């Protein structure tokens, strides 16, 4: 996983320059550039929280992308040490996403939340997909071929939108800021005024050697179109980066059809 690539992606989509964001969180632009390029270690929890505030995304989401424990969880473990034993028990059992979803259902039934914690639901990826927009084991020569295929599937869900024009828009956006977030995943995206959010997902038959921030070859393309700029759009991009860090490309590598892809994705998203 490469936190810096995700931060750069979100910053550019939020319309902030490197200098602007650095000034707002009280650091030098040189430091922030080193973080975005993976030269420096991920920022502290406090600094990630400040970055999240300026990007207008939930801090917990960036903590997940950075593989840092949320302050809420850390505080709870300090107050109730026995909770750490339970987490260790879960880890030892190596519960799957589906099994954790069953645990969560039990907690919701037996111990419902009495008050809101202030956590905002992150827009899920699964509802934006359909079997027709999932391409499994695509054989292609380069990344642009994968973008063309993704654009064709996206255009089929957006009447009046030309696939070639959309593909060109995706390529242009890639030229401005590469969308590879690491762990073998790229999240190319385009703004189409007034369009409802829609996604296409493409797994690759053979990994593609690209200029990925973590050096891992590209194995999965999650292409997004949205007609509205702002918080939900940025949260969705960060959520895909979070899924990448949780091994999305690895989990989908063996999928043989769209149904398996969507089922695996649903299982992973149950962990949110």
Tab-separated table of C-alpha atoms in Angstrom:
chain	number	residue	atom	x	y	z
A	1	UNK	CA	0.000	0.000	0.000
A	2	UNK	CA	1.215	3.520	-0.738
A	3	UNK	CA	-0.463	6.208	1.375
A	4	UNK	CA	1.356	9.044	-0.393
A	5	UNK	CA	-0.152	8.213	-3.788
A	6	UNK	CA	-3.635	8.254	-2.259
A	7	UNK	CA	-3.024	11.571	-0.528
A	8	UNK	CA	-1.807	13.108	-3.782
A	9	UNK	CA	-4.831	11.741	-5.648
A	10	UNK	CA	-7.261	13.164	-3.075
A	11	UNK	CA	-5.460	16.492	-2.856
A	12	UNK	CA	-5.575	17.063	-6.605
A	13	UNK	CA	-9.250	16.051	-6.791
A	14	UNK	CA	-10.015	18.404	-3.909
A	15	UNK	CA	-8.479	21.253	-5.931
A	16	UNK	CA	-5.647	21.934	-3.475
A	17	UNK	CA	-2.065	22.619	-4.476
A	18	UNK	CA	0.792	21.039	-2.552
A	19	UNK	CA	1.654	24.458	-1.120
A	20	UNK	CA	-1.953	25.154	-0.056
A	21	UNK	CA	-2.393	21.878	1.810
A	22	UNK	CA	1.024	22.114	3.451
A	23	UNK	CA	0.263	25.637	4.679
A	24	UNK	CA	-3.134	24.608	6.048
A	25	UNK	CA	-1.744	21.743	8.121
A	26	UNK	CA	1.337	23.648	9.247
A	27	UNK	CA	4.125	21.762	7.455
A	28	UNK	CA	6.518	22.564	4.652
A	29	UNK	CA	5.582	21.756	1.072
A	30	UNK	CA	8.898	19.863	0.825
A	31	UNK	CA	7.839	17.564	3.674
A	32	UNK	CA	4.397	16.941	2.196
A	33	UNK	CA	5.958	16.202	-1.195
A	34	UNK	CA	8.242	13.616	0.418
A	35	UNK	CA	5.210	11.972	2.062
A	36	UNK	CA	3.307	11.880	-1.222
A	37	UNK	CA	6.274	10.272	-2.972
A	38	UNK	CA	6.830	7.710	-0.217
A	39	UNK	CA	10.194	9.121	0.865
A	40	UNK	CA	9.065	9.993	4.397
A	41	UNK	CA	7.063	7.767	6.734
A	42	UNK	CA	3.265	8.183	6.913
A	43	UNK	CA	2.218	11.176	9.021
A	44	UNK	CA	1.224	10.834	12.659
A	45	UNK	CA	-2.403	10.316	13.662
A	46	UNK	CA	-2.704	13.998	14.552
A	47	UNK	CA	-1.329	15.111	11.198
A	48	UNK	CA	-3.476	12.619	9.272
A	49	UNK	CA	-6.500	13.996	11.111
A	50	UNK	CA	-5.532	17.526	10.047
A	51	UNK	CA	-5.077	16.393	6.429
A	52	UNK	CA	-8.460	14.636	6.484
A	53	UNK	CA	-10.103	17.806	7.785
A	54	UNK	CA	-8.665	19.883	4.939
A	55	UNK	CA	-9.603	17.264	2.330
A	56	UNK	CA	-13.079	16.946	3.892
A	57	UNK	CA	-12.945	13.174	4.356
A	58	UNK	CA	-13.444	11.201	7.595
A	59	UNK	CA	-10.149	10.883	9.536
A	60	UNK	CA	-10.861	7.201	10.216
A	61	UNK	CA	-10.816	6.547	6.480
A	62	UNK	CA	-7.303	7.955	6.083
A	63	UNK	CA	-6.211	6.039	9.184
A	64	UNK	CA	-7.374	2.855	7.466
A	65	UNK	CA	-5.494	3.704	4.271
A	66	UNK	CA	-2.362	4.394	6.328
A	67	UNK	CA	-2.862	1.169	8.331
A	68	UNK	CA	-2.906	3.232	11.521
A	69	UNK	CA	-5.219	2.538	14.436
A	70	UNK	CA	-7.958	5.123	14.797
A	71	UNK	CA	-7.691	7.274	17.962
A	72	UNK	CA	-11.197	6.042	18.861
A	73	UNK	CA	-9.987	2.414	18.850
A	74	UNK	CA	-6.758	3.256	20.671
A	75	UNK	CA	-8.680	5.078	23.392
A	76	UNK	CA	-11.110	2.198	23.801
A	77	UNK	CA	-8.306	-0.368	24.107
A	78	UNK	CA	-6.700	1.798	26.774
A	79	UNK	CA	-9.955	2.052	28.725
A	80	UNK	CA	-10.925	-1.626	28.276
A	81	UNK	CA	-7.741	-3.739	28.001
A	82	UNK	CA	-9.789	-6.956	27.747
A	83	UNK	CA	-10.901	-5.802	24.293
A	84	UNK	CA	-7.351	-6.379	23.076
A	85	UNK	CA	-7.591	-10.021	24.088
A	86	UNK	CA	-10.780	-10.383	22.077
A	87	UNK	CA	-9.128	-8.835	19.012
A	88	UNK	CA	-6.235	-11.240	19.391
A	89	UNK	CA	-8.732	-14.096	19.591
A	90	UNK	CA	-10.294	-12.987	16.310
A	91	UNK	CA	-6.866	-12.751	14.671
A	92	UNK	CA	-5.906	-16.252	15.842
A	93	UNK	CA	-9.092	-17.665	14.364
A	94	UNK	CA	-8.362	-15.874	11.083
A	95	UNK	CA	-12.013	-14.989	10.575
A	96	UNK	CA	-12.979	-14.205	6.998
A	97	UNK	CA	-14.927	-11.120	5.953
A	98	UNK	CA	-18.141	-13.141	5.835
A	99	UNK	CA	-17.529	-14.491	9.342
A	100	UNK	CA	-16.792	-11.014	10.679
A	101	UNK	CA	-20.048	-9.830	9.130
A	102	UNK	CA	-21.843	-12.482	11.217
A	103	UNK	CA	-20.070	-11.226	14.344
A	104	UNK	CA	-21.112	-7.690	13.498
A	105	UNK	CA	-24.725	-8.780	12.977
A	106	UNK	CA	-24.666	-10.381	16.441
A	107	UNK	CA	-23.281	-7.186	17.987
A	108	UNK	CA	-25.910	-5.074	16.250
A	109	UNK	CA	-28.669	-7.370	17.554
A	110	UNK	CA	-27.384	-7.815	21.100
A	111	UNK	CA	-25.639	-4.504	21.721
A	112	UNK	CA	-27.121	-1.829	19.414
A	113	UNK	CA	-25.412	1.544	19.369
A	114	UNK	CA	-27.154	3.875	21.790
A	115	UNK	CA	-25.761	7.026	20.259
A	116	UNK	CA	-24.054	8.066	17.074
A	117	UNK	CA	-20.261	8.089	17.165
A	118	UNK	CA	-20.050	10.698	14.458
A	119	UNK	CA	-18.785	8.205	11.883
A	120	UNK	CA	-20.084	8.974	8.423
A	121	UNK	CA	-20.879	5.982	6.215
A	122	UNK	CA	-18.415	5.694	3.356
A	123	UNK	CA	-20.039	5.207	-0.080
A	124	UNK	CA	-19.616	1.536	-0.975
A	125	UNK	CA	-18.205	0.404	-4.300
A	126	UNK	CA	-20.388	-2.682	-4.770
A	127	UNK	CA	-23.683	-0.842	-5.468
A	128	UNK	CA	-22.002	1.085	-8.307
A	129	UNK	CA	-21.154	-2.120	-10.161
A	130	UNK	CA	-23.182	-4.657	-12.104
A	131	UNK	CA	-22.134	-7.947	-13.747
A	132	UNK	CA	-22.126	-6.182	-17.125
A	133	UNK	CA	-19.477	-3.752	-15.858
A	134	UNK	CA	-17.141	-6.402	-14.490
A	135	UNK	CA	-14.467	-7.764	-16.848
A	136	UNK	CA	-12.550	-10.785	-15.607
A	137	UNK	CA	-9.055	-11.849	-16.700
A	138	UNK	CA	-8.643	-9.274	-19.463
A	139	UNK	CA	-5.656	-9.899	-21.743
A	140	UNK	CA	-4.192	-6.567	-22.803
A	141	UNK	CA	-0.906	-5.117	-23.901
A	142	UNK	CA	-0.835	-1.965	-21.816
A	143	UNK	CA	-2.753	0.163	-19.330
A	144	UNK	CA	-4.432	2.220	-22.041
A	145	UNK	CA	-6.068	-0.935	-23.409
A	146	UNK	CA	-7.568	-1.582	-19.974
A	147	UNK	CA	-8.793	2.028	-19.826
A	148	UNK	CA	-10.503	1.616	-23.200
A	149	UNK	CA	-12.325	-1.506	-22.021
A	150	UNK	CA	-13.376	0.128	-18.740
A	151	UNK	CA	-14.596	3.224	-20.593
A	152	UNK	CA	-16.722	1.061	-22.883
A	153	UNK	CA	-18.433	-0.618	-19.931
A	154	UNK	CA	-18.975	2.699	-18.164
A	155	UNK	CA	-20.413	4.339	-21.279
A	156	UNK	CA	-22.949	1.523	-21.614
A	157	UNK	CA	-24.454	2.629	-18.298
A	158	UNK	CA	-24.523	6.329	-19.219
A	159	UNK	CA	-26.812	6.985	-22.206
A	160	UNK	CA	-25.466	9.553	-24.627
A	161	UNK	CA	-21.879	9.267	-23.426
A	162	UNK	CA	-19.311	8.366	-26.074
A	163	UNK	CA	-16.929	5.609	-24.972
A	164	UNK	CA	-13.996	7.004	-26.948
A	165	UNK	CA	-14.448	10.453	-25.404
A	166	UNK	CA	-14.653	8.939	-21.932
A	167	UNK	CA	-11.504	6.896	-22.528
A	168	UNK	CA	-9.727	10.063	-23.616
A	169	UNK	CA	-10.927	11.795	-20.449
A	170	UNK	CA	-9.595	8.984	-18.299
A	171	UNK	CA	-6.227	9.092	-20.060
A	172	UNK	CA	-6.028	12.858	-19.698
A	173	UNK	CA	-6.753	12.613	-15.979
A	174	UNK	CA	-4.046	9.947	-15.661
A	175	UNK	CA	-1.587	12.322	-17.307
A	176	UNK	CA	-2.340	14.965	-14.675
A	177	UNK	CA	-2.115	12.672	-11.642
A	178	UNK	CA	-1.593	8.909	-11.916
A	179	UNK	CA	-4.367	6.973	-10.189
A	180	UNK	CA	-2.340	3.945	-9.113
A	181	UNK	CA	-2.682	3.700	-5.346
A	182	UNK	CA	-0.429	0.679	-4.866
A	183	UNK	CA	-1.022	-3.005	-4.093
A	184	UNK	CA	-1.643	-3.622	-7.799
A	185	UNK	CA	-4.673	-1.319	-8.035
A	186	UNK	CA	-5.456	1.761	-10.139
A	187	UNK	CA	-8.580	3.883	-9.759
A	188	UNK	CA	-8.929	5.993	-12.933
A	189	UNK	CA	-11.864	8.374	-12.729
A	190	UNK	CA	-13.638	11.074	-14.682
A	191	UNK	CA	-16.120	13.840	-13.997
A	192	UNK	CA	-19.217	13.841	-16.222
A	193	UNK	CA	-21.570	16.647	-15.274
A	194	UNK	CA	-24.886	15.415	-13.937
A	195	UNK	CA	-23.998	11.713	-14.193
A	196	UNK	CA	-24.913	9.346	-11.383
A	197	UNK	CA	-21.916	7.584	-9.812
A	198	UNK	CA	-21.066	4.402	-11.697
A	199	UNK	CA	-18.108	2.009	-11.664
A	200	UNK	CA	-16.469	-0.628	-13.828
A	201	UNK	CA	-13.989	-3.222	-12.600
A	202	UNK	CA	-11.364	-5.011	-14.699
A	203	UNK	CA	-9.067	-7.803	-13.499
A	204	UNK	CA	-6.012	-8.467	-15.662
A	205	UNK	CA	-4.971	-11.889	-16.907
A	206	UNK	CA	-1.317	-10.848	-16.713
A	207	UNK	CA	0.100	-8.139	-14.440
A	208	UNK	CA	1.266	-5.027	-16.241
A	209	UNK	CA	4.572	-3.381	-15.428
A	210	UNK	CA	3.821	0.289	-14.765
A	211	UNK	CA	5.235	3.176	-12.768
A	212	UNK	CA	3.309	2.155	-9.648
A	213	UNK	CA	4.250	4.058	-6.480
A	214	UNK	CA	5.117	0.854	-4.608
A	215	UNK	CA	6.659	-0.930	-7.588
A	216	UNK	CA	3.964	-3.614	-7.728
A	217	UNK	CA	2.624	-4.495	-11.197
A	218	UNK	CA	-0.927	-3.496	-12.056
A	219	UNK	CA	-3.490	-6.282	-11.633
A	220	UNK	CA	-6.797	-4.502	-11.094
A	221	UNK	CA	-8.490	-1.417	-12.548
A	222	UNK	CA	-11.463	0.166	-10.767
A	223	UNK	CA	-12.794	2.939	-13.021
A	224	UNK	CA	-15.242	5.519	-11.681
A	225	UNK	CA	-17.458	8.180	-13.200
A	226	UNK	CA	-19.209	10.783	-11.072
A	227	UNK	CA	-21.268	13.844	-11.899
A	228	UNK	CA	-20.689	15.652	-8.619
A	229	UNK	CA	-17.475	16.940	-7.125
A	230	UNK	CA	-16.983	16.985	-3.400
A	231	UNK	CA	-16.949	14.883	-0.257
A	232	UNK	CA	-18.658	11.700	-1.473
A	233	UNK	CA	-16.384	11.516	-4.526
A	234	UNK	CA	-13.220	11.858	-2.435
A	235	UNK	CA	-14.466	9.351	0.126
A	236	UNK	CA	-15.148	6.845	-2.637
A	237	UNK	CA	-11.606	7.203	-4.013
A	238	UNK	CA	-10.129	6.783	-0.544
A	239	UNK	CA	-12.339	3.750	0.049
A	240	UNK	CA	-10.983	2.033	-3.080
A	241	UNK	CA	-7.448	2.766	-1.810
A	242	UNK	CA	-8.428	1.210	1.511
A	243	UNK	CA	-9.731	-1.897	-0.251
A	244	UNK	CA	-6.464	-2.062	-2.187
A	245	UNK	CA	-4.558	-2.084	1.083
A	246	UNK	CA	-6.748	-4.921	2.306
A	247	UNK	CA	-5.675	-7.103	-0.578
A	248	UNK	CA	-8.453	-6.480	-3.104
A	249	UNK	CA	-6.266	-7.381	-6.100
A	250	UNK	CA	-5.064	-10.573	-4.407
A	251	UNK	CA	-8.594	-11.599	-3.472
A	252	UNK	CA	-9.926	-11.068	-6.994
A	253	UNK	CA	-7.001	-12.705	-8.768
A	254	UNK	CA	-8.635	-16.128	-8.853
A	255	UNK	CA	-12.164	-14.960	-9.649
A	256	UNK	CA	-13.525	-16.703	-12.736
A	257	UNK	CA	-16.631	-14.634	-13.358
A	258	UNK	CA	-18.413	-11.415	-12.402
A	259	UNK	CA	-20.491	-13.134	-9.730
A	260	UNK	CA	-17.383	-14.223	-7.826
A	261	UNK	CA	-15.942	-10.713	-8.106
A	262	UNK	CA	-19.071	-9.084	-6.678
A	263	UNK	CA	-19.370	-11.638	-3.875
A	264	UNK	CA	-15.738	-11.150	-2.848
A	265	UNK	CA	-16.144	-7.388	-2.934
A	266	UNK	CA	-19.254	-7.595	-0.770
A	267	UNK	CA	-17.322	-9.680	1.749
A	268	UNK	CA	-14.470	-7.175	1.909
A	269	UNK	CA	-16.809	-4.211	2.228
A	270	UNK	CA	-18.539	-5.877	5.167
A	271	UNK	CA	-15.356	-5.087	7.118
A	272	UNK	CA	-15.833	-1.330	6.850
